[in-house]
Short mmCIF file of C-alpha atoms and ligand atoms in Angstrom, two decimals:
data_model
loop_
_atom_site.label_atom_id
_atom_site.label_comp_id
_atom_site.label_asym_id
_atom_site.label_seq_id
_atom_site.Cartn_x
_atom_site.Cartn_y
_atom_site.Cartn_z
CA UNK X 277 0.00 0.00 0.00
CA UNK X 278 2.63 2.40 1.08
CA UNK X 279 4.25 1.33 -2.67
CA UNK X 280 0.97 2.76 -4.17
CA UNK X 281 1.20 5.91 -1.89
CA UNK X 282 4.61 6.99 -3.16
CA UNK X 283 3.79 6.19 -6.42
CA UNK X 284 0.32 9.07 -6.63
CA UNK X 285 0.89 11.08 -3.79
CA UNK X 286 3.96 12.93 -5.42
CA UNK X 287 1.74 13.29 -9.26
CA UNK X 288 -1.86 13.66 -7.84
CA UNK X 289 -2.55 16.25 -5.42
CA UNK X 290 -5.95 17.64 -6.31
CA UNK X 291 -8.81 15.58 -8.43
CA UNK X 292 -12.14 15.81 -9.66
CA UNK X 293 -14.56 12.46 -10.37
CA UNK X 294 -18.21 12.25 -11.79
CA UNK X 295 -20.50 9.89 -10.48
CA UNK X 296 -19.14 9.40 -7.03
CA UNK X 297 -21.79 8.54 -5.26
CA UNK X 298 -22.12 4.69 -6.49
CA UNK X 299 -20.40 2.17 -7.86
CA UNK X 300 -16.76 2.25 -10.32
CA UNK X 301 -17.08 6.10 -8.80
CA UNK X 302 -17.13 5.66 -4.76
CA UNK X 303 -14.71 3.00 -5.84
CA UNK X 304 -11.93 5.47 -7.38
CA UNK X 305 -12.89 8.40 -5.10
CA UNK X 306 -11.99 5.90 -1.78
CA UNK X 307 -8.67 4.72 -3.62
CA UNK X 308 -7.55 8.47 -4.26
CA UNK X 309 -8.62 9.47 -0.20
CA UNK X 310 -6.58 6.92 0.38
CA UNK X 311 -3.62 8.23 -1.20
CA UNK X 312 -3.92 11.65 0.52
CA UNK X 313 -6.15 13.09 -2.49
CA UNK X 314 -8.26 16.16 -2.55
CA UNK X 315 -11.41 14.93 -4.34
CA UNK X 316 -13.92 17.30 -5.54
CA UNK X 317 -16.86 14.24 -6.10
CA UNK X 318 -20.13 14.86 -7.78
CA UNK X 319 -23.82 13.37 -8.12
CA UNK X 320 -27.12 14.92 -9.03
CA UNK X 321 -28.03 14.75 -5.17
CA UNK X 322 -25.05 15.74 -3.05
CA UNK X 323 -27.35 13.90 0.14
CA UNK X 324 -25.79 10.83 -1.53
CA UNK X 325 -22.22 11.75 -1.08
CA UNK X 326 -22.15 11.69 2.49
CA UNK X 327 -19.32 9.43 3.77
CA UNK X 328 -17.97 7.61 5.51
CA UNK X 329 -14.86 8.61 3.17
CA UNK X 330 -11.40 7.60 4.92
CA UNK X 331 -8.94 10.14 4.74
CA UNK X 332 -6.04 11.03 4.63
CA UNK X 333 -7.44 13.14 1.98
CA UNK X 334 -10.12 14.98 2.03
CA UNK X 335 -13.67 14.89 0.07
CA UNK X 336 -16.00 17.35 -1.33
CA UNK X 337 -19.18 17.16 -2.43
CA UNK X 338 -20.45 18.60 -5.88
CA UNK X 339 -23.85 18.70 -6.96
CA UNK X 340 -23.75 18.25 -10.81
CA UNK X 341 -26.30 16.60 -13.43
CA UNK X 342 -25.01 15.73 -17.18
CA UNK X 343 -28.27 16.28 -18.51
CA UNK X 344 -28.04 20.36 -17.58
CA UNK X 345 -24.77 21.14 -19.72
CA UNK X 346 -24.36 24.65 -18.61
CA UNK X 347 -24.41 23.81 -15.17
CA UNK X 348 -22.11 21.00 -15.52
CA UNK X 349 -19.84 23.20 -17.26
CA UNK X 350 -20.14 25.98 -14.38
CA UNK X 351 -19.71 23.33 -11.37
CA UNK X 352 -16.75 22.00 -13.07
CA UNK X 353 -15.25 25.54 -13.16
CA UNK X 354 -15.93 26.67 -9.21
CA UNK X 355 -14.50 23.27 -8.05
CA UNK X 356 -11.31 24.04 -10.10
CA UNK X 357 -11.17 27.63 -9.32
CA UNK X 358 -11.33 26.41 -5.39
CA UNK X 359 -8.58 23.59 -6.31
CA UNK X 360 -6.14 27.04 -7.62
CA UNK X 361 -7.42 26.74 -11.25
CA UNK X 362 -6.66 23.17 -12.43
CA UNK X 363 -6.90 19.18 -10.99
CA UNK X 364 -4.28 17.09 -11.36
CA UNK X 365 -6.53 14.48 -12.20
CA UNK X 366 -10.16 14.29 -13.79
CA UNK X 367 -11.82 11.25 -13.94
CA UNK X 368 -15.20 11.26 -16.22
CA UNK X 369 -17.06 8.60 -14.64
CA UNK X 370 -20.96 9.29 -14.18
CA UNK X 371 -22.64 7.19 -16.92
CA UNK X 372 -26.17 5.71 -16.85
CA UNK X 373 -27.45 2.00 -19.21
CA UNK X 374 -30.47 2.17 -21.17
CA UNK X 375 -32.16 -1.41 -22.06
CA UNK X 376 -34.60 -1.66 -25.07
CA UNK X 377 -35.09 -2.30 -28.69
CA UNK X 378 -34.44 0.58 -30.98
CA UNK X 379 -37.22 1.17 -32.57
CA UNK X 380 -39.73 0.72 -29.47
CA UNK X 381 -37.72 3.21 -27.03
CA UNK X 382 -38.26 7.16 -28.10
CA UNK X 383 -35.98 8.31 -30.35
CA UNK X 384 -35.51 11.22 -27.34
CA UNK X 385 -34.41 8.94 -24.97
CA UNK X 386 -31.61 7.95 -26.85
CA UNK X 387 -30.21 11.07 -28.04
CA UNK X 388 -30.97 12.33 -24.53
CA UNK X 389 -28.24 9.76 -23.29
CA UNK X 390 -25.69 10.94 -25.93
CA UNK X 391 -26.47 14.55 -25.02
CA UNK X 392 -25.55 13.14 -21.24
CA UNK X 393 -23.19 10.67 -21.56
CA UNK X 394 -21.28 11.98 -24.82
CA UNK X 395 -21.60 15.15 -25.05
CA UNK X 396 -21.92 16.74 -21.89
CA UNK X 397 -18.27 14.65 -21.03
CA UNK X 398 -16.86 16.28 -24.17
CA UNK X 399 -17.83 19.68 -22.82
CA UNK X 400 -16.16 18.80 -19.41
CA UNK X 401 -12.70 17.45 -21.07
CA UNK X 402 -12.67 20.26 -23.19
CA UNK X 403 -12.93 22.78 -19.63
CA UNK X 404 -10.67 19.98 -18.00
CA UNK X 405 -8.30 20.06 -20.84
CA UNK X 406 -7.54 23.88 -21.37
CA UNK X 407 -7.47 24.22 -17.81
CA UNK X 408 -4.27 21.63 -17.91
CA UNK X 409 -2.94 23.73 -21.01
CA UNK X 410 -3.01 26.31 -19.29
CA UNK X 411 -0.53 25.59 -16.56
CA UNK X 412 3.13 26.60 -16.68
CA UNK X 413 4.46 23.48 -17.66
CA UNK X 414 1.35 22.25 -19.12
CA UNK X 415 0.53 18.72 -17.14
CA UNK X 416 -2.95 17.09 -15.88
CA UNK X 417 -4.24 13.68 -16.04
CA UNK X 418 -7.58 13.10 -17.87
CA UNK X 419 -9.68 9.36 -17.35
CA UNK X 420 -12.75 8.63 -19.64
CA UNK X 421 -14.52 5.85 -18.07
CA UNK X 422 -15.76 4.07 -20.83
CA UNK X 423 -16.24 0.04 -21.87
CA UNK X 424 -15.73 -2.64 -23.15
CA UNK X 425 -18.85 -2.48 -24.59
CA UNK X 426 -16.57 -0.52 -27.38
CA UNK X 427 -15.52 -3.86 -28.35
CA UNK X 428 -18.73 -6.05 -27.42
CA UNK X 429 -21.24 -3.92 -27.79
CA UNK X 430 -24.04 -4.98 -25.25
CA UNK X 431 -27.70 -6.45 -26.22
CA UNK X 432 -30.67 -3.89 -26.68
CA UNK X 433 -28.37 -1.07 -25.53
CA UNK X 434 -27.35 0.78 -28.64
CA UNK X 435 -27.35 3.94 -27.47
CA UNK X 436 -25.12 3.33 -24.49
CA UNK X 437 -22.91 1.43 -27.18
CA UNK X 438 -22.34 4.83 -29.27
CA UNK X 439 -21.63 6.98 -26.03
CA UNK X 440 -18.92 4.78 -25.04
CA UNK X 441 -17.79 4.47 -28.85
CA UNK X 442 -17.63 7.83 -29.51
CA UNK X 443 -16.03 8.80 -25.64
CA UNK X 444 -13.51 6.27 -26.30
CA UNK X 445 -12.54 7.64 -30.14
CA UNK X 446 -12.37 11.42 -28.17
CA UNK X 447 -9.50 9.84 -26.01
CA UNK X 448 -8.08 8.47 -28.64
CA UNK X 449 -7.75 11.51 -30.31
CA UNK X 450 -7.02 13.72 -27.36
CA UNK X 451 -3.99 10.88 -26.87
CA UNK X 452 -2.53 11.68 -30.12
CA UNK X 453 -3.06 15.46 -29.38
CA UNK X 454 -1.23 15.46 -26.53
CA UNK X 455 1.82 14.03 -26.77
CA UNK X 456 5.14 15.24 -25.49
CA UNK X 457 3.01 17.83 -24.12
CA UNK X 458 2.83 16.51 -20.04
CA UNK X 459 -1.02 15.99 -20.14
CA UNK X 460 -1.83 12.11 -19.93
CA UNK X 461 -5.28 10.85 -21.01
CA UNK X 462 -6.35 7.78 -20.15
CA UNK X 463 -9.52 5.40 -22.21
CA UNK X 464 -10.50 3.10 -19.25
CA UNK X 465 -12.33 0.45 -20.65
CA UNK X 466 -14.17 -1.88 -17.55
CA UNK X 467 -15.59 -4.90 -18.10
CA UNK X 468 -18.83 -6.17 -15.99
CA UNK X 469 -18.49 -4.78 -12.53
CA UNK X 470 -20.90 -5.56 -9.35
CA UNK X 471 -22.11 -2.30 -8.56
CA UNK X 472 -25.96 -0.54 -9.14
CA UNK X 473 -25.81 0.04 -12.55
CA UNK X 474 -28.31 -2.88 -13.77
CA UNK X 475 -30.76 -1.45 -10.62
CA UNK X 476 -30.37 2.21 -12.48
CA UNK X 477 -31.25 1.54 -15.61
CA UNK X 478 -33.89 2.60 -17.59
CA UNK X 479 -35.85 -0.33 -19.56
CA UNK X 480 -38.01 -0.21 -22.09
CA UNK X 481 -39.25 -3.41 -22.17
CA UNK X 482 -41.62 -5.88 -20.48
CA UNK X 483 -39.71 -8.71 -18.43
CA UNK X 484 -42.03 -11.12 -20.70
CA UNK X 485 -40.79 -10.44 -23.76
CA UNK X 486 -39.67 -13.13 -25.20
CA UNK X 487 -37.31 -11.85 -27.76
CA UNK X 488 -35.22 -9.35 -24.92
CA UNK X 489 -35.49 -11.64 -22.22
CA UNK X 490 -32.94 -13.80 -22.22
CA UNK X 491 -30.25 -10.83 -23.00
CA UNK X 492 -31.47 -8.98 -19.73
CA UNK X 493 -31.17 -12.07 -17.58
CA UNK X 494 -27.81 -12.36 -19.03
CA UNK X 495 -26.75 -9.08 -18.64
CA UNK X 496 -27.93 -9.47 -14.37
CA UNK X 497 -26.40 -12.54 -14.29
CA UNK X 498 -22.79 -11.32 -15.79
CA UNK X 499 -22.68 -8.38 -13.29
CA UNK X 500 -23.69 -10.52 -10.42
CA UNK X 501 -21.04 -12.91 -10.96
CA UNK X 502 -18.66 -10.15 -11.72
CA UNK X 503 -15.99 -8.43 -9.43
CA UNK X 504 -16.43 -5.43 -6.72
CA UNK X 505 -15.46 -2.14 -7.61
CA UNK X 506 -12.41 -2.36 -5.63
CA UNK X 507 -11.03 -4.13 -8.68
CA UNK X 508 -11.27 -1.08 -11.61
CA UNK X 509 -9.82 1.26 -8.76
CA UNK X 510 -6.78 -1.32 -8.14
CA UNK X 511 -6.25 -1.05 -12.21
CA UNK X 512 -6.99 2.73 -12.68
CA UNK X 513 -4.13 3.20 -9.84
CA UNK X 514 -2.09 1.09 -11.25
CA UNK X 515 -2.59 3.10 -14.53
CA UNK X 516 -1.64 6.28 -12.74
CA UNK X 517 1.58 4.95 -11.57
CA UNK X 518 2.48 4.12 -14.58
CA UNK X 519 1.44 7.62 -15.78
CA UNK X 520 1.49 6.93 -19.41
CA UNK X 521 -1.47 7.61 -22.07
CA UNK X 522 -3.36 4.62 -23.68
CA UNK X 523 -5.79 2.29 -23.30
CA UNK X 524 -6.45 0.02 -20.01
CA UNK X 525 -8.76 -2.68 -20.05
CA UNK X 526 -10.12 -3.79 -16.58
CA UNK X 527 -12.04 -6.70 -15.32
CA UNK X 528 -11.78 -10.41 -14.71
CA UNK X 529 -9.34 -12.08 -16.60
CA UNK X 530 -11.75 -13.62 -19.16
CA UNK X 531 -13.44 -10.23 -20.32
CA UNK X 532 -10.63 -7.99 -20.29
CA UNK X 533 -7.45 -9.96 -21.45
CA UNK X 534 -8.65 -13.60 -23.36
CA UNK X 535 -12.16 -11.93 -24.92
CA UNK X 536 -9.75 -8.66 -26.26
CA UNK X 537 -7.12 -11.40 -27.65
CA UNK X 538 -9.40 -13.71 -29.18
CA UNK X 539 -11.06 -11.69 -30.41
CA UNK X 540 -8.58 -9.72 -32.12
CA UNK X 541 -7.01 -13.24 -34.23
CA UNK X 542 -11.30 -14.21 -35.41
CA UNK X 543 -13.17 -12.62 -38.35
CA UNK X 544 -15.95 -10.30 -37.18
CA UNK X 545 -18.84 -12.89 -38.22
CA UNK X 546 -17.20 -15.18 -35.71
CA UNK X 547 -17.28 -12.69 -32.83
CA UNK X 548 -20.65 -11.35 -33.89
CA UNK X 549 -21.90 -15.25 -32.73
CA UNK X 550 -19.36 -15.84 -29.91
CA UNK X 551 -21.30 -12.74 -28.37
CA UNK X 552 -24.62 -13.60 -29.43
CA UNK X 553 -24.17 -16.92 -27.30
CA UNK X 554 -22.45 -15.23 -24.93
CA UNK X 555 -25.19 -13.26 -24.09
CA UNK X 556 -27.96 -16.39 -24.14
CA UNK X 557 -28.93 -15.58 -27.30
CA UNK X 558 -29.06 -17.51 -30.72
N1 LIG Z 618 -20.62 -1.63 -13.73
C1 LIG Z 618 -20.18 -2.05 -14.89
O1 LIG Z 618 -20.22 -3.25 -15.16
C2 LIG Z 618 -19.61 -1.09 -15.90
C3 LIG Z 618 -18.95 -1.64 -17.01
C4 LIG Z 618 -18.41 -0.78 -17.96
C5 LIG Z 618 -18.51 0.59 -17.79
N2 LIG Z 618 -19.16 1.10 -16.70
C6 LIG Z 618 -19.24 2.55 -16.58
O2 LIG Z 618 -18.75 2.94 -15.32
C7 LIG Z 618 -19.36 4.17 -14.93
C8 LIG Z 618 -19.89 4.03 -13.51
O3 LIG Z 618 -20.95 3.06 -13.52
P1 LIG Z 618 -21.27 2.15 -12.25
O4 LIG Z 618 -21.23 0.76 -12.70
O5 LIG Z 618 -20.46 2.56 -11.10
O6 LIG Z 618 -22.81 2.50 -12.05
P2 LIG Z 618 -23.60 3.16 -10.81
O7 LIG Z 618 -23.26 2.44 -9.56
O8 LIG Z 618 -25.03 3.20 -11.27
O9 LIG Z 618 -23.00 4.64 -10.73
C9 LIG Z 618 -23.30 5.59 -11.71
C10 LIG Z 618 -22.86 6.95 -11.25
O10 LIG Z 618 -23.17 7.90 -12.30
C11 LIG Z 618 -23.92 8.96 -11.75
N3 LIG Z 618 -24.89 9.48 -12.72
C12 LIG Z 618 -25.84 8.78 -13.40
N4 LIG Z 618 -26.53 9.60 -14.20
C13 LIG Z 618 -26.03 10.84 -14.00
C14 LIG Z 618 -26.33 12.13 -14.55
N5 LIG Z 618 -27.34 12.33 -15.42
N6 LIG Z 618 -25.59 13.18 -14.13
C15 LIG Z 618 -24.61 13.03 -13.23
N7 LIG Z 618 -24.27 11.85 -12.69
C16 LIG Z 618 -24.99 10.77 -13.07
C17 LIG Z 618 -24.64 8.39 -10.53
O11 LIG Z 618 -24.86 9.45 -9.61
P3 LIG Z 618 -26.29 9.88 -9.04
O12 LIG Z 618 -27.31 8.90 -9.57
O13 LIG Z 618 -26.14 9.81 -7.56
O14 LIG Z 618 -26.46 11.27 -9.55
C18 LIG Z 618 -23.61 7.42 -10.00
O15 LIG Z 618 -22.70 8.04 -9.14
C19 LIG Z 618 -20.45 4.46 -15.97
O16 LIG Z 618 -20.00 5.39 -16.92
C20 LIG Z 618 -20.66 3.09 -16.62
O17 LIG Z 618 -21.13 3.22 -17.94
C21 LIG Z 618 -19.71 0.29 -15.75
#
């Protein structure tokens, strides 16, 4: 532990994370306390931030909803005026699952998830971003929790599959923008964690249906079996030890290394039914 300590405490000593009040987000916001971190942590209610958060560091609660994009923007600029103009770290975490067949859910409830989970995050890298390009050197650590739904796009949830698509092609490009120039960004990609996200989902479809049925049973039973949270904040430390740009992949060992790997050697109709039976379908 004391390893881990000397490894962030030096790089890290301000940060800002969305969606802290559950899951992958409590997860990373505990790990960074840990390490002596300032966290500025949001959710839409700040009632649910309230601790118990272990120090040494020290949390803050934001109040901060992607669906109101000017008001993301304008939390996102008081916390970093309060922490002397820039973080040291942003982490874009806050991300919500939609379950239904295309055609049958609105057409507004799926662009209202891009609006939230796309482009409201592209709004807060680009503040997060010229904030770390502004400093004298220029340095700052950006994370875009997204998934590795980017490479196994998940059942009946298409528009969460473009959010995370197009959040992960931003990092990619901010990666190749930014290189040499002391700004890291980082695509974290986790697999099936055990957190609430299945219980705060929005579905658009009856539990009889035949033809989704067996996909959203899957998709419970995956994230049941699947690790704690303490797992992605393990990697994403790991990742800012390392302090390099890129991709990181986290999860059990079958999702995030063999599935990546074998996938990468088998034509795409071969994948296309590996998942389909994967997921309990035919
Ligand atoms: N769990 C997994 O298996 C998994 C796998 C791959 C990727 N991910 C990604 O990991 C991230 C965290 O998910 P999780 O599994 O930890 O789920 P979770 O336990 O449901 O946490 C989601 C977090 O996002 C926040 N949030 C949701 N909608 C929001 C909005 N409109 N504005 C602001 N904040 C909002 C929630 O805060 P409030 O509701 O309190 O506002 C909560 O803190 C998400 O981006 C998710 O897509 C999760």
């Amino acid at each position: 532990m004391s390893l881990h300590r000397a490894a962030l405490g030096s790089s890290f000593s301000t940060a800002f994370v969305t969606g802290a009040s559950s899951g992958l987000g409590r997860a990373f916001c505990a790990m960074l306390l840990e390490e002596g971190v300032t966290v500025w942590g949001t959710a839409r209610d700040p009632a649910r931030l309230t601790g118990p958060w272990a120090g040494p560091g020290t949390f803050l609660p934001v109040r901060l909803d992607l669906r109101d994009s000017p008001g993301s923007e304008a939390a996102f600029a008081v916390a970093a005026e309060a922490a002397g103009g820039s973080f040291d770290l942003v982490i874009h975490n806050a991300g919500y699952g939609v379950f239904g067949a295309f055609e049958t859910v609105p057409a507004t409830t799926w662009i209202e998830q891009l609006e939230t989970m796309l482009l409201t995050t592209l709004r807060l890298n680009h503040a997060a971003l010229a904030r770390f390009r502004r400093r004298d050197p220029a340095r700052g650590t950006l994370v875009n929790v997204s998934s590795l739904a980017v490479e196994f796009p998940l059942p009946f949830m298409s528009g969460y599959n473009v959010a995370k698509s197009g959040l992960s092609a931003l990092s990619e490009s901010l990666i190749f923008e930014t290189r040499g120039s002391g700004v890291t960004v980082i695509d974290f990609r986790p697999g099936d964690y055990r957190t609430s996200f299945n219980q705060a989902m929005s579905v658009h479809a009856s539990p009889a249906d035949p033809a989704l049925q067996p996909y959203w049973r899957a998709l419970e039973t995956n994230l049941e079996a699947s690790p704690g949270p303490e797992l992605a904040a393990r990697d994403l430390r790991r990742a800012l030890a390392r302090g390099r740009s890129g991709t990181v992949r986290s999860g059990g060992f079958f999702q995030s290394r063999l599935a990546p790997w074998l996938a990468g050697l088998a034509p795409q109709s071969w994948r296309r039914a590996a998942q389909t039976r994967y997921f309990g379908g035919r």
